[in-house]
CSV table of C-alpha atoms and ligand atoms in Angstrom, one decimal:
chain,number,residue,atom,x,y,z
A,273,UNK,CA,-29.0,-7.5,-3.2
A,274,UNK,CA,-26.1,-9.3,-4.8
A,275,UNK,CA,-22.8,-7.4,-5.0
A,276,UNK,CA,-19.7,-8.5,-6.8
A,277,UNK,CA,-16.3,-7.0,-5.7
A,278,UNK,CA,-13.6,-7.5,-8.4
A,279,UNK,CA,-10.3,-7.3,-6.6
A,280,UNK,CA,-9.9,-8.7,-3.1
A,281,UNK,CA,-7.1,-6.5,-1.9
A,282,UNK,CA,-7.3,-4.0,0.8
A,283,UNK,CA,-10.2,-1.9,-0.5
A,284,UNK,CA,-12.2,-4.8,-2.1
A,285,UNK,CA,-11.9,-7.1,0.9
A,286,UNK,CA,-12.8,-4.6,3.5
A,287,UNK,CA,-15.7,-3.1,1.5
A,288,UNK,CA,-16.9,-6.6,0.5
A,289,UNK,CA,-16.9,-7.9,4.1
A,290,UNK,CA,-18.7,-4.7,5.4
A,291,UNK,CA,-21.4,-4.9,2.6
A,292,UNK,CA,-21.9,-8.5,3.6
A,293,UNK,CA,-22.2,-7.4,7.2
A,294,UNK,CA,-24.9,-5.0,6.2
A,295,UNK,CA,-26.9,-8.0,4.9
A,296,UNK,CA,-26.0,-8.0,1.2
A,297,UNK,CA,-24.9,-11.1,-0.7
A,298,UNK,CA,-21.3,-10.5,-1.6
A,299,UNK,CA,-18.8,-12.3,-3.8
A,300,UNK,CA,-15.2,-11.2,-3.7
A,301,UNK,CA,-13.3,-12.0,-6.9
A,302,UNK,CA,-9.6,-12.1,-7.4
A,303,UNK,CA,-7.3,-13.6,-10.1
A,304,UNK,CA,-4.8,-14.7,-7.5
A,305,UNK,CA,-5.6,-18.3,-6.8
A,306,UNK,CA,-3.5,-18.5,-3.7
A,307,UNK,CA,-5.1,-15.4,-2.2
A,308,UNK,CA,-8.6,-17.0,-2.8
A,309,UNK,CA,-7.4,-20.3,-1.4
A,310,UNK,CA,-6.1,-18.6,1.7
A,311,UNK,CA,-9.3,-16.6,2.1
A,312,UNK,CA,-11.3,-19.9,1.9
A,313,UNK,CA,-9.1,-21.0,4.8
A,314,UNK,CA,-9.8,-17.8,6.8
A,315,UNK,CA,-6.3,-16.4,6.2
A,316,UNK,CA,-6.3,-12.6,5.5
A,317,UNK,CA,-3.9,-11.3,2.8
A,318,UNK,CA,-3.4,-8.1,4.8
A,319,UNK,CA,-3.3,-7.1,8.5
A,320,UNK,CA,-6.3,-5.0,9.3
A,321,UNK,CA,-7.8,-5.0,12.9
A,322,UNK,CA,-11.1,-6.9,13.0
A,323,UNK,CA,-11.1,-8.0,9.4
A,324,UNK,CA,-10.6,-11.7,10.0
A,325,UNK,CA,-13.5,-11.9,12.5
A,326,UNK,CA,-15.8,-9.9,10.1
A,327,UNK,CA,-14.9,-12.2,7.2
A,328,UNK,CA,-15.4,-15.3,9.2
A,329,UNK,CA,-18.8,-14.4,10.6
A,330,UNK,CA,-20.1,-13.4,7.2
A,331,UNK,CA,-18.8,-16.5,5.4
A,332,UNK,CA,-20.5,-18.5,8.1
A,333,UNK,CA,-23.7,-16.6,7.6
A,334,UNK,CA,-23.5,-17.5,3.9
A,335,UNK,CA,-23.4,-13.8,2.8
A,336,UNK,CA,-19.7,-13.7,1.7
A,337,UNK,CA,-17.9,-16.0,-0.7
A,338,UNK,CA,-14.7,-15.9,-2.8
A,339,UNK,CA,-13.9,-17.0,-6.3
A,340,UNK,CA,-11.3,-16.6,-9.1
A,341,UNK,CA,-14.0,-16.7,-11.8
A,342,UNK,CA,-15.2,-13.2,-12.7
A,343,UNK,CA,-18.0,-14.5,-14.9
A,344,UNK,CA,-19.3,-16.7,-12.1
A,345,UNK,CA,-18.8,-14.0,-9.4
A,346,UNK,CA,-20.7,-11.2,-11.3
A,347,UNK,CA,-23.6,-13.5,-12.3
A,348,UNK,CA,-26.9,-11.8,-11.2
A,349,UNK,CA,-25.0,-9.0,-9.4
A,350,UNK,CA,-26.9,-5.7,-9.4
A,351,UNK,CA,-23.7,-3.8,-8.5
A,352,UNK,CA,-20.2,-4.8,-9.7
A,353,UNK,CA,-17.4,-2.9,-8.0
A,354,UNK,CA,-14.0,-2.6,-9.5
A,355,UNK,CA,-11.5,-2.4,-6.7
A,356,UNK,CA,-8.3,-3.4,-8.3
A,357,UNK,CA,-5.0,-1.6,-7.8
A,358,UNK,CA,-4.0,1.6,-9.6
A,359,UNK,CA,-0.3,1.9,-8.8
A,360,UNK,CA,1.9,4.7,-10.1
A,361,UNK,CA,2.9,3.9,-13.6
A,362,UNK,CA,6.6,3.3,-14.0
A,363,UNK,CA,8.4,6.3,-15.3
A,364,UNK,CA,5.7,9.0,-15.4
A,365,UNK,CA,3.8,8.9,-12.1
A,366,UNK,CA,0.4,8.6,-13.9
A,367,UNK,CA,-2.0,6.1,-12.3
A,368,UNK,CA,-1.7,2.8,-14.1
A,369,UNK,CA,-5.2,1.9,-15.2
A,370,UNK,CA,-4.5,-1.3,-17.1
A,371,UNK,CA,-6.0,-3.5,-14.3
A,372,UNK,CA,-9.2,-1.3,-14.2
A,373,UNK,CA,-9.6,-1.5,-18.0
A,374,UNK,CA,-8.9,-5.2,-18.2
A,375,UNK,CA,-11.6,-5.8,-15.6
A,376,UNK,CA,-14.0,-3.5,-17.4
A,377,UNK,CA,-13.5,-5.5,-20.6
A,378,UNK,CA,-14.0,-8.9,-18.9
A,379,UNK,CA,-17.1,-7.5,-17.1
A,380,UNK,CA,-18.6,-6.4,-20.4
A,381,UNK,CA,-18.0,-9.8,-22.0
A,382,UNK,CA,-19.5,-11.6,-19.0
A,383,UNK,CA,-22.6,-9.5,-18.1
A,384,UNK,CA,-25.6,-11.7,-17.6
A,385,UNK,CA,-28.2,-9.0,-16.8
A,386,UNK,CA,-28.6,-5.3,-16.0
A,387,UNK,CA,-25.9,-4.0,-13.6
A,388,UNK,CA,-24.2,-0.9,-12.3
A,389,UNK,CA,-20.4,-1.0,-12.7
A,390,UNK,CA,-18.8,1.0,-9.9
A,391,UNK,CA,-15.2,2.2,-9.8
A,392,UNK,CA,-14.0,2.1,-6.2
A,393,UNK,CA,-10.3,2.0,-7.2
A,394,UNK,CA,-8.8,5.5,-7.0
A,395,UNK,CA,-9.0,6.6,-10.6
A,396,UNK,CA,-8.2,9.9,-12.4
A,397,UNK,CA,-10.9,12.1,-13.8
A,398,UNK,CA,-12.3,10.6,-17.0
A,399,UNK,CA,-11.7,6.9,-16.1
A,400,UNK,CA,-15.4,6.3,-15.8
A,401,UNK,CA,-15.9,7.6,-19.3
A,402,UNK,CA,-13.3,5.1,-20.6
A,403,UNK,CA,-14.8,2.2,-18.6
A,404,UNK,CA,-18.2,3.1,-20.2
A,405,UNK,CA,-16.7,3.1,-23.6
A,406,UNK,CA,-15.0,-0.3,-23.0
A,407,UNK,CA,-18.3,-1.8,-21.8
A,408,UNK,CA,-20.1,-0.4,-24.9
A,409,UNK,CA,-17.4,-1.8,-27.1
A,410,UNK,CA,-17.8,-5.3,-25.5
A,411,UNK,CA,-21.1,-5.5,-27.4
A,412,UNK,CA,-23.1,-6.4,-24.3
A,413,UNK,CA,-26.8,-6.4,-24.8
A,414,UNK,CA,-27.5,-5.8,-21.1
A,415,UNK,CA,-28.3,-2.4,-19.5
A,416,UNK,CA,-25.5,-0.9,-17.5
A,417,UNK,CA,-24.5,2.3,-15.9
A,418,UNK,CA,-21.0,3.3,-14.8
A,419,UNK,CA,-20.7,5.0,-11.4
A,420,UNK,CA,-17.8,6.4,-9.4
A,421,UNK,CA,-17.8,5.7,-5.7
A,422,UNK,CA,-14.4,6.5,-4.2
A,423,UNK,CA,-13.3,5.1,-0.8
A,424,UNK,CA,-12.1,7.1,2.1
A,425,UNK,CA,-10.9,4.3,4.4
A,426,UNK,CA,-7.8,4.6,6.5
A,427,UNK,CA,-5.7,1.6,6.9
A,428,UNK,CA,-5.9,0.3,10.5
A,429,UNK,CA,-9.3,1.9,11.0
A,430,UNK,CA,-10.9,0.8,7.8
A,431,UNK,CA,-13.9,-1.1,9.2
A,432,UNK,CA,-15.0,1.7,11.4
A,433,UNK,CA,-14.5,4.2,8.6
A,434,UNK,CA,-16.6,2.0,6.3
A,435,UNK,CA,-19.5,1.6,8.8
A,436,UNK,CA,-19.5,5.2,10.1
A,437,UNK,CA,-18.3,7.3,7.2
A,438,UNK,CA,-18.0,11.1,7.3
A,439,UNK,CA,-19.7,10.9,3.9
A,440,UNK,CA,-20.3,8.6,0.9
A,441,UNK,CA,-19.6,10.1,-2.5
A,442,UNK,CA,-21.5,8.8,-5.5
A,443,UNK,CA,-20.9,10.1,-9.0
A,444,UNK,CA,-23.6,8.9,-11.3
A,445,UNK,CA,-24.9,10.0,-14.7
A,446,UNK,CA,-28.4,8.4,-14.7
A,447,UNK,CA,-31.2,7.3,-12.5
A,448,UNK,CA,-30.4,3.6,-12.9
A,449,UNK,CA,-27.0,4.2,-11.4
A,450,UNK,CA,-28.3,6.4,-8.6
A,451,UNK,CA,-31.1,4.0,-7.7
A,452,UNK,CA,-28.9,0.9,-7.4
A,453,UNK,CA,-26.3,2.8,-5.4
A,454,UNK,CA,-29.0,4.1,-3.0
A,455,UNK,CA,-30.0,0.5,-2.4
A,456,UNK,CA,-26.3,-0.6,-1.9
A,457,UNK,CA,-25.9,2.0,0.8
A,458,UNK,CA,-29.4,1.8,2.2
A,459,UNK,CA,-28.1,0.5,5.6
A,460,UNK,CA,-26.0,3.6,5.9
A,461,UNK,CA,-28.8,5.9,4.8
A,462,UNK,CA,-30.7,4.5,7.8
A,463,UNK,CA,-27.9,5.5,10.2
A,464,UNK,CA,-27.9,9.0,8.6
A,465,UNK,CA,-24.5,8.9,7.0
A,466,UNK,CA,-24.4,11.8,4.5
A,467,UNK,CA,-24.5,10.8,0.9
A,468,UNK,CA,-23.4,13.2,-1.8
A,469,UNK,CA,-24.5,12.6,-5.3
A,470,UNK,CA,-22.5,14.3,-8.0
A,471,UNK,CA,-21.6,13.9,-11.6
A,472,UNK,CA,-19.1,11.1,-12.2
A,473,UNK,CA,-16.0,13.3,-13.1
A,474,UNK,CA,-16.6,15.4,-10.0
A,475,UNK,CA,-16.7,12.3,-7.8
A,476,UNK,CA,-13.4,11.1,-9.3
A,477,UNK,CA,-11.8,14.4,-8.5
A,478,UNK,CA,-13.2,14.6,-5.0
A,479,UNK,CA,-11.1,11.6,-4.0
A,480,UNK,CA,-7.8,13.2,-5.2
A,481,UNK,CA,-8.7,16.6,-3.8
A,482,UNK,CA,-9.4,15.0,-0.4
A,483,UNK,CA,-6.1,13.2,-0.3
A,484,UNK,CA,-4.1,16.1,-1.6
A,485,UNK,CA,-5.7,18.4,0.9
A,486,UNK,CA,-4.9,16.1,3.8
A,487,UNK,CA,-1.4,15.7,2.6
A,488,UNK,CA,-1.1,19.5,2.4
A,489,UNK,CA,-2.3,19.8,6.0
A,490,UNK,CA,0.3,17.3,7.2
A,491,UNK,CA,3.1,19.0,5.2
A,492,UNK,CA,2.0,22.4,6.5
A,493,UNK,CA,2.3,21.4,10.1
A,494,UNK,CA,5.5,19.6,9.4
A,495,UNK,CA,7.0,22.8,8.2
A,496,UNK,CA,5.6,24.7,11.2
A,497,UNK,CA,7.3,22.1,13.3
A,498,UNK,CA,10.7,22.9,11.7
A,499,UNK,CA,10.0,26.6,12.3
A,500,UNK,CA,9.0,25.8,16.0
A,501,UNK,CA,12.4,24.2,16.5
A,502,UNK,CA,14.2,27.3,15.2
A,503,UNK,CA,12.2,29.9,17.1
A,504,UNK,CA,11.7,27.9,20.3
A,505,UNK,CA,7.9,27.2,20.0
A,506,UNK,CA,5.9,24.0,20.5
A,507,UNK,CA,4.2,22.5,17.5
A,508,UNK,CA,1.7,20.5,19.5
A,509,UNK,CA,0.4,23.7,21.0
A,510,UNK,CA,0.4,25.4,17.6
A,511,UNK,CA,-1.7,22.5,16.3
A,512,UNK,CA,-4.1,22.8,19.1
A,513,UNK,CA,-4.2,26.5,18.8
A,514,UNK,CA,-5.1,26.5,15.1
A,515,UNK,CA,-7.1,23.3,15.2
A,516,UNK,CA,-9.7,24.7,17.7
A,517,UNK,CA,-10.7,27.0,14.9
A,518,UNK,CA,-13.5,25.0,13.3
A,519,UNK,CA,-12.6,26.4,9.9
A,520,UNK,CA,-9.2,24.6,10.2
A,521,UNK,CA,-10.1,21.6,12.3
A,522,UNK,CA,-7.9,19.6,14.6
A,523,UNK,CA,-7.3,16.5,12.6
A,524,UNK,CA,-4.3,15.7,10.4
A,525,UNK,CA,-2.2,18.3,12.2
A,526,UNK,CA,0.2,15.9,13.9
A,527,UNK,CA,3.8,16.7,12.9
A,528,UNK,CA,5.9,13.8,12.1
A,529,UNK,CA,8.5,12.3,9.7
A,530,UNK,CA,6.4,12.9,6.6
A,531,UNK,CA,3.4,11.1,5.2
A,532,UNK,CA,3.8,7.7,3.6
A,533,UNK,CA,1.5,4.8,2.7
A,534,UNK,CA,-0.2,3.5,-0.4
A,535,UNK,CA,-2.4,6.6,-1.0
A,536,UNK,CA,-1.1,10.1,-0.3
A,537,UNK,CA,2.2,9.7,-2.2
A,538,UNK,CA,0.6,8.0,-5.2
A,539,UNK,CA,-2.5,10.1,-5.4
A,540,UNK,CA,-0.7,13.5,-5.0
A,541,UNK,CA,1.6,12.4,-7.9
A,542,UNK,CA,-1.3,11.3,-10.0
A,543,UNK,CA,-3.2,14.6,-9.4
A,544,UNK,CA,-0.1,16.5,-10.5
A,545,UNK,CA,-0.1,14.5,-13.8
A,546,UNK,CA,-3.8,15.2,-14.4
A,547,UNK,CA,-3.2,18.9,-13.7
A,548,UNK,CA,-0.3,18.9,-16.1
A,549,UNK,CA,-2.3,17.1,-18.8
A,550,UNK,CA,-5.1,19.7,-18.5
A,551,UNK,CA,-2.6,22.6,-18.3
A,552,UNK,CA,-3.9,23.7,-15.0
A,553,UNK,CA,-1.0,23.6,-12.5
A,554,UNK,CA,-1.6,22.7,-8.9
A,555,UNK,CA,1.5,24.4,-7.4
A,556,UNK,CA,0.6,23.9,-3.8
A,557,UNK,CA,0.4,20.1,-4.3
A,558,UNK,CA,3.7,20.3,-6.3
A,559,UNK,CA,5.4,21.9,-3.2
A,560,UNK,CA,3.8,19.4,-0.9
A,561,UNK,CA,5.1,16.4,-2.9
A,562,UNK,CA,8.7,17.9,-3.0
A,563,UNK,CA,8.7,18.9,0.7
A,564,UNK,CA,7.4,15.6,1.9
A,565,UNK,CA,9.9,13.6,-0.1
A,566,UNK,CA,12.9,15.6,1.2
A,567,UNK,CA,11.6,15.4,4.7
A,568,UNK,CA,12.1,11.7,5.0
A,569,UNK,CA,15.9,11.8,4.5
A,570,UNK,CA,16.0,14.9,6.7
A,571,UNK,CA,14.6,12.7,9.5
A,572,UNK,CA,17.5,10.3,8.9
A,573,UNK,CA,19.9,13.2,9.3
A,574,UNK,CA,18.1,14.2,12.5
A,575,UNK,CA,19.0,10.8,13.9
A,576,UNK,CA,22.5,11.2,12.7
A,577,UNK,CA,22.7,14.6,14.5
A,578,UNK,CA,21.8,12.8,17.7
A,579,UNK,CA,24.9,10.6,17.1
A,580,UNK,CA,27.1,13.7,16.8
A,581,UNK,CA,26.7,14.2,13.0
A,582,UNK,CA,27.4,12.0,10.0
A,583,UNK,CA,31.1,12.4,10.4
A,584,UNK,CA,31.0,10.7,13.8
A,585,UNK,CA,28.4,8.1,13.1
A,586,UNK,CA,30.3,5.3,11.4
A,587,UNK,CA,30.2,2.1,13.4
A,588,UNK,CA,27.7,3.5,15.9
A,589,UNK,CA,24.4,1.7,16.5
A,590,UNK,CA,20.9,3.0,16.0
A,591,UNK,CA,17.7,1.2,17.0
A,592,UNK,CA,14.5,2.0,15.1
A,593,UNK,CA,11.2,1.4,16.8
A,594,UNK,CA,8.5,1.1,14.2
A,595,UNK,CA,8.9,0.6,10.5
A,596,UNK,CA,5.4,0.7,8.9
A,597,UNK,CA,4.1,4.0,7.5
A,598,UNK,CA,1.7,4.2,10.4
A,599,UNK,CA,0.6,1.9,13.3
A,600,UNK,CA,-1.9,-1.0,13.0
A,601,UNK,CA,-0.9,-2.0,9.5
A,602,UNK,CA,1.9,-4.1,8.0
A,603,UNK,CA,2.1,-1.7,5.0
A,604,UNK,CA,5.6,-0.4,4.3
A,605,UNK,CA,4.8,1.5,1.1
A,606,UNK,CA,6.6,4.8,1.1
A,607,UNK,CA,7.2,4.5,4.8
A,608,UNK,CA,9.5,7.2,6.1
A,609,UNK,CA,11.4,4.4,7.9
A,610,UNK,CA,12.9,3.3,4.6
A,611,UNK,CA,14.6,6.7,4.0
A,612,UNK,CA,15.6,7.0,7.6
A,613,UNK,CA,17.3,3.5,7.6
A,614,UNK,CA,18.9,4.2,4.3
A,615,UNK,CA,20.4,7.6,5.5
A,616,UNK,CA,21.8,5.8,8.6
A,617,UNK,CA,23.3,2.9,6.8
A,618,UNK,CA,24.7,5.2,4.1
A,619,UNK,CA,26.6,6.9,7.0
A,620,UNK,CA,28.0,3.5,8.2
A,621,UNK,CA,25.6,3.2,11.2
A,622,UNK,CA,24.6,-0.3,12.3
A,623,UNK,CA,20.8,-0.3,12.4
A,624,UNK,CA,18.6,-2.7,14.3
A,625,UNK,CA,14.8,-2.5,14.3
A,626,UNK,CA,11.6,-3.8,15.7
A,627,UNK,CA,8.0,-3.4,14.3
A,628,UNK,CA,5.0,-5.4,15.6
A,629,UNK,CA,3.6,-6.2,12.1
A,630,UNK,CA,5.9,-4.9,9.4
A,631,UNK,CA,9.2,-6.7,9.7
A,632,UNK,CA,8.5,-9.4,7.2
A,633,UNK,CA,7.6,-6.9,4.5
A,634,UNK,CA,10.3,-4.5,5.6
A,635,UNK,CA,13.2,-6.9,5.5
A,636,UNK,CA,13.7,-7.1,1.7
A,637,UNK,CA,13.3,-3.3,1.5
A,638,UNK,CA,16.1,-2.7,4.1
A,639,UNK,CA,18.3,-5.8,3.9
A,640,UNK,CA,21.1,-4.2,5.9
A,641,UNK,CA,18.8,-3.6,8.9
A,642,UNK,CA,18.9,-6.2,11.7
A,643,UNK,CA,15.3,-7.2,12.5
A,644,UNK,CA,14.8,-8.1,16.2
A,645,UNK,CA,12.1,-10.1,18.0
A,646,UNK,CA,11.0,-7.4,20.4
A,647,UNK,CA,11.7,-3.7,21.1
A,648,UNK,CA,14.2,-4.3,23.9
A,649,UNK,CA,16.3,-6.7,21.7
A,650,UNK,CA,16.5,-3.9,19.1
A,651,UNK,CA,17.7,-1.5,21.8
A,652,UNK,CA,20.7,-3.5,23.0
A,653,UNK,CA,23.9,-1.5,22.8
A,654,UNK,CA,22.2,1.4,20.9
A,655,UNK,CA,23.8,4.7,20.7
A,656,UNK,CA,20.6,6.3,19.6
A,657,UNK,CA,16.9,5.1,19.7
A,658,UNK,CA,14.5,6.5,17.1
A,659,UNK,CA,10.8,6.1,17.4
A,660,UNK,CA,9.6,6.1,13.7
A,661,UNK,CA,6.1,4.7,14.0
A,662,UNK,CA,3.7,5.5,16.9
A,663,UNK,CA,2.6,1.9,17.7
A,664,UNK,CA,0.9,1.7,21.1
A,665,UNK,CA,3.6,-0.9,22.2
A,666,UNK,CA,6.2,2.0,22.2
A,667,UNK,CA,4.1,4.4,24.3
A,668,UNK,CA,4.9,2.9,27.6
A,669,UNK,CA,8.4,1.5,27.3
A,670,UNK,CA,10.1,0.5,30.6
A,671,UNK,CA,12.5,3.4,30.6
A,672,UNK,CA,14.6,1.9,33.3
A,673,UNK,CA,15.2,-1.2,31.3
A,674,UNK,CA,15.8,0.8,28.2
A,675,UNK,CA,18.6,2.7,30.0
A,676,UNK,CA,20.2,-0.5,31.1
A,677,UNK,CA,20.2,-2.0,27.6
A,678,UNK,CA,21.3,0.9,25.5
A,679,UNK,CA,24.9,2.2,25.2
A,680,UNK,CA,23.7,5.8,25.5
A,681,UNK,CA,20.2,7.1,26.6
A,682,UNK,CA,19.7,9.2,23.5
A,683,UNK,CA,16.2,9.2,22.0
A,684,UNK,CA,14.9,10.8,18.8
A,685,UNK,CA,11.1,10.7,18.9
A,686,UNK,CA,9.8,11.3,15.4
A,687,UNK,CA,6.2,11.0,16.5
A,688,UNK,CA,6.2,13.0,19.7
A,689,UNK,CA,4.8,10.2,21.8
A,690,UNK,CA,6.8,11.1,24.9
A,691,UNK,CA,6.8,14.2,27.1
A,692,UNK,CA,10.2,16.1,26.7
A,693,UNK,CA,10.3,17.1,30.4
A,694,UNK,CA,9.6,13.5,31.6
A,695,UNK,CA,12.2,12.1,29.3
A,696,UNK,CA,14.9,14.6,30.5
A,697,UNK,CA,13.9,13.8,34.1
A,698,UNK,CA,14.4,10.1,33.3
A,699,UNK,CA,18.0,10.9,32.2
A,700,UNK,CA,17.5,10.8,28.4
A,701,UNK,CA,18.9,13.2,25.9
A,702,UNK,CA,15.7,13.6,24.0
A,703,UNK,CA,14.8,15.3,20.8
A,704,UNK,CA,11.4,15.3,19.0
A,705,UNK,CA,9.6,17.1,16.3
A,706,UNK,CA,8.9,20.8,16.7
A,707,UNK,CA,9.2,20.9,20.4
A,708,UNK,CA,12.0,22.8,22.2
B,1069,UGA,C1,-5.5,7.9,3.6
B,1069,UGA,C2,-6.8,8.7,3.9
B,1069,UGA,O1,-6.7,9.2,5.2
B,1069,UGA,C3,-8.0,8.0,3.7
B,1069,UGA,O2,-9.2,8.8,3.8
B,1069,UGA,C4,-8.0,7.4,2.2
B,1069,UGA,O3,-9.2,6.6,2.0
B,1069,UGA,C5,-6.8,6.6,2.0
B,1069,UGA,O4,-5.6,7.4,2.2
B,1069,UGA,C6,-6.9,6.1,0.6
B,1069,UGA,O5,-6.8,6.9,-0.3
B,1069,UGA,O6,-7.0,4.9,0.3
B,1069,UGA,P1,-4.1,6.0,4.9
B,1069,UGA,O7,-3.1,6.2,3.8
B,1069,UGA,O8,-4.5,4.7,5.3
B,1069,UGA,O9,-5.5,6.8,4.5
B,1069,UGA,O10,-3.5,6.7,6.2
B,1069,UGA,P2,-3.6,8.0,7.0
B,1069,UGA,O11,-4.1,7.7,8.3
B,1069,UGA,O12,-4.3,9.0,6.2
B,1069,UGA,O13,-2.1,8.4,7.1
B,1069,UGA,C7,-1.3,8.7,6.0
B,1069,UGA,C8,0.1,9.2,6.4
B,1069,UGA,O14,0.0,10.5,7.0
B,1069,UGA,C9,0.8,8.3,7.4
B,1069,UGA,O15,2.1,8.2,7.1
B,1069,UGA,C10,0.6,9.1,8.7
B,1069,UGA,O16,1.6,8.8,9.6
B,1069,UGA,C11,0.7,10.5,8.2
B,1069,UGA,N1,0.0,11.5,9.1
B,1069,UGA,C12,-1.3,11.4,9.3
B,1069,UGA,C13,0.8,12.4,9.7
B,1069,UGA,O17,2.0,12.5,9.6
B,1069,UGA,N2,0.1,13.4,10.5
B,1069,UGA,C14,-1.2,13.3,10.7
B,1069,UGA,O18,-1.7,14.2,11.4
B,1069,UGA,C15,-2.0,12.4,10.1
């Protein structure tokens, strides 16, 4: 089956490469000529473990190709995926759908045969209806069906998530749409991945509901962590204790500096806007958004406290280990590190940092932060060390060497990757999240 993927960013490229790996004939399309040129040379536009090898082997096998021409790319495709960005619209937080609609228009004008047009981009409820209207208005004579098929990939684990999904959600309004999508996902049917067929609007909402629920779970445990610190309890044990209840589940209960990334912050805001438009307030999600936002600067203040408070911090040195919003990505979008660094520099602290993949993107976002070549270089002369992202590289630091390099052995572990007793035994003044 021929599949066209319009938009070769994170979602489009990972999905396209995985579909090709299943044996489909995939063309990834993007307007950005330099991105397509680099893909032709085997250079990935994003850092995602395993993606370069997957792309390379499928290009070699002749199942995956790249083009800037939408008309050429969608020719004879049975399924045309729209996987372009839906950033928060400036000013009002609504998802900006202009890229999705522009693609829909071009697809309508270029259709060369019957096709299912699939929105994979995260789009608010009703977007499929609008895409359908745009396709109709394009005057195409070919049969088409508009389907919603949200993605649930996590950055850093995207290929595994795609190939072994918890579920596939398909929102289709007719048999043509359902039949083509069954064929698209047939390789996953065979490995018994659950597929849920729903109506299109329901499928669109499932994506937002899933992300908002996960963001709520994280925010809930973060607040429990704060309470643990006050009452002298241990949040990791609280997570275990509640997570063993199957009705709650153990995942997404790691307390930390607040969620970031390209999805939760944007999608929770977009859900609030939809709820507002339909006069159906989602107060829990409103509280989650506010709580998470204020948490990020609060984490900066936690590091300041370890320096003896904002009033004593000027001229002192802080080392940040990890900048990306989570490990195994170079993505800095809404990373808590940005607010932490800002809070510190606002208080006159000199901040140095190291991140295995994120420094190039981080640098313009935090121009006052000194980027270092390795973790130990960042630690030199530090009065406080803060672990902001739980990269594996920070899990087994040579603590003896750290103590020799720093000015004071003070560590604030915002990801709870070290054991408090061990750290104290090693001579560190150690604080973490939600653990006495
Ligand atoms: C998230 C969802 O997990 C995916 O299912 C979804 O497809 C994706 O958004 C999307 O909508 O595209 P992602 O943003 O890549 O994926 O990252 P997550 O692993 O979900 O982490 C998000 C944030 O939550 C990170 O800042 C992470 O550090 C934080 N987090 C996660 C916690 O603080 N605690 C946890 O227990 C889990």
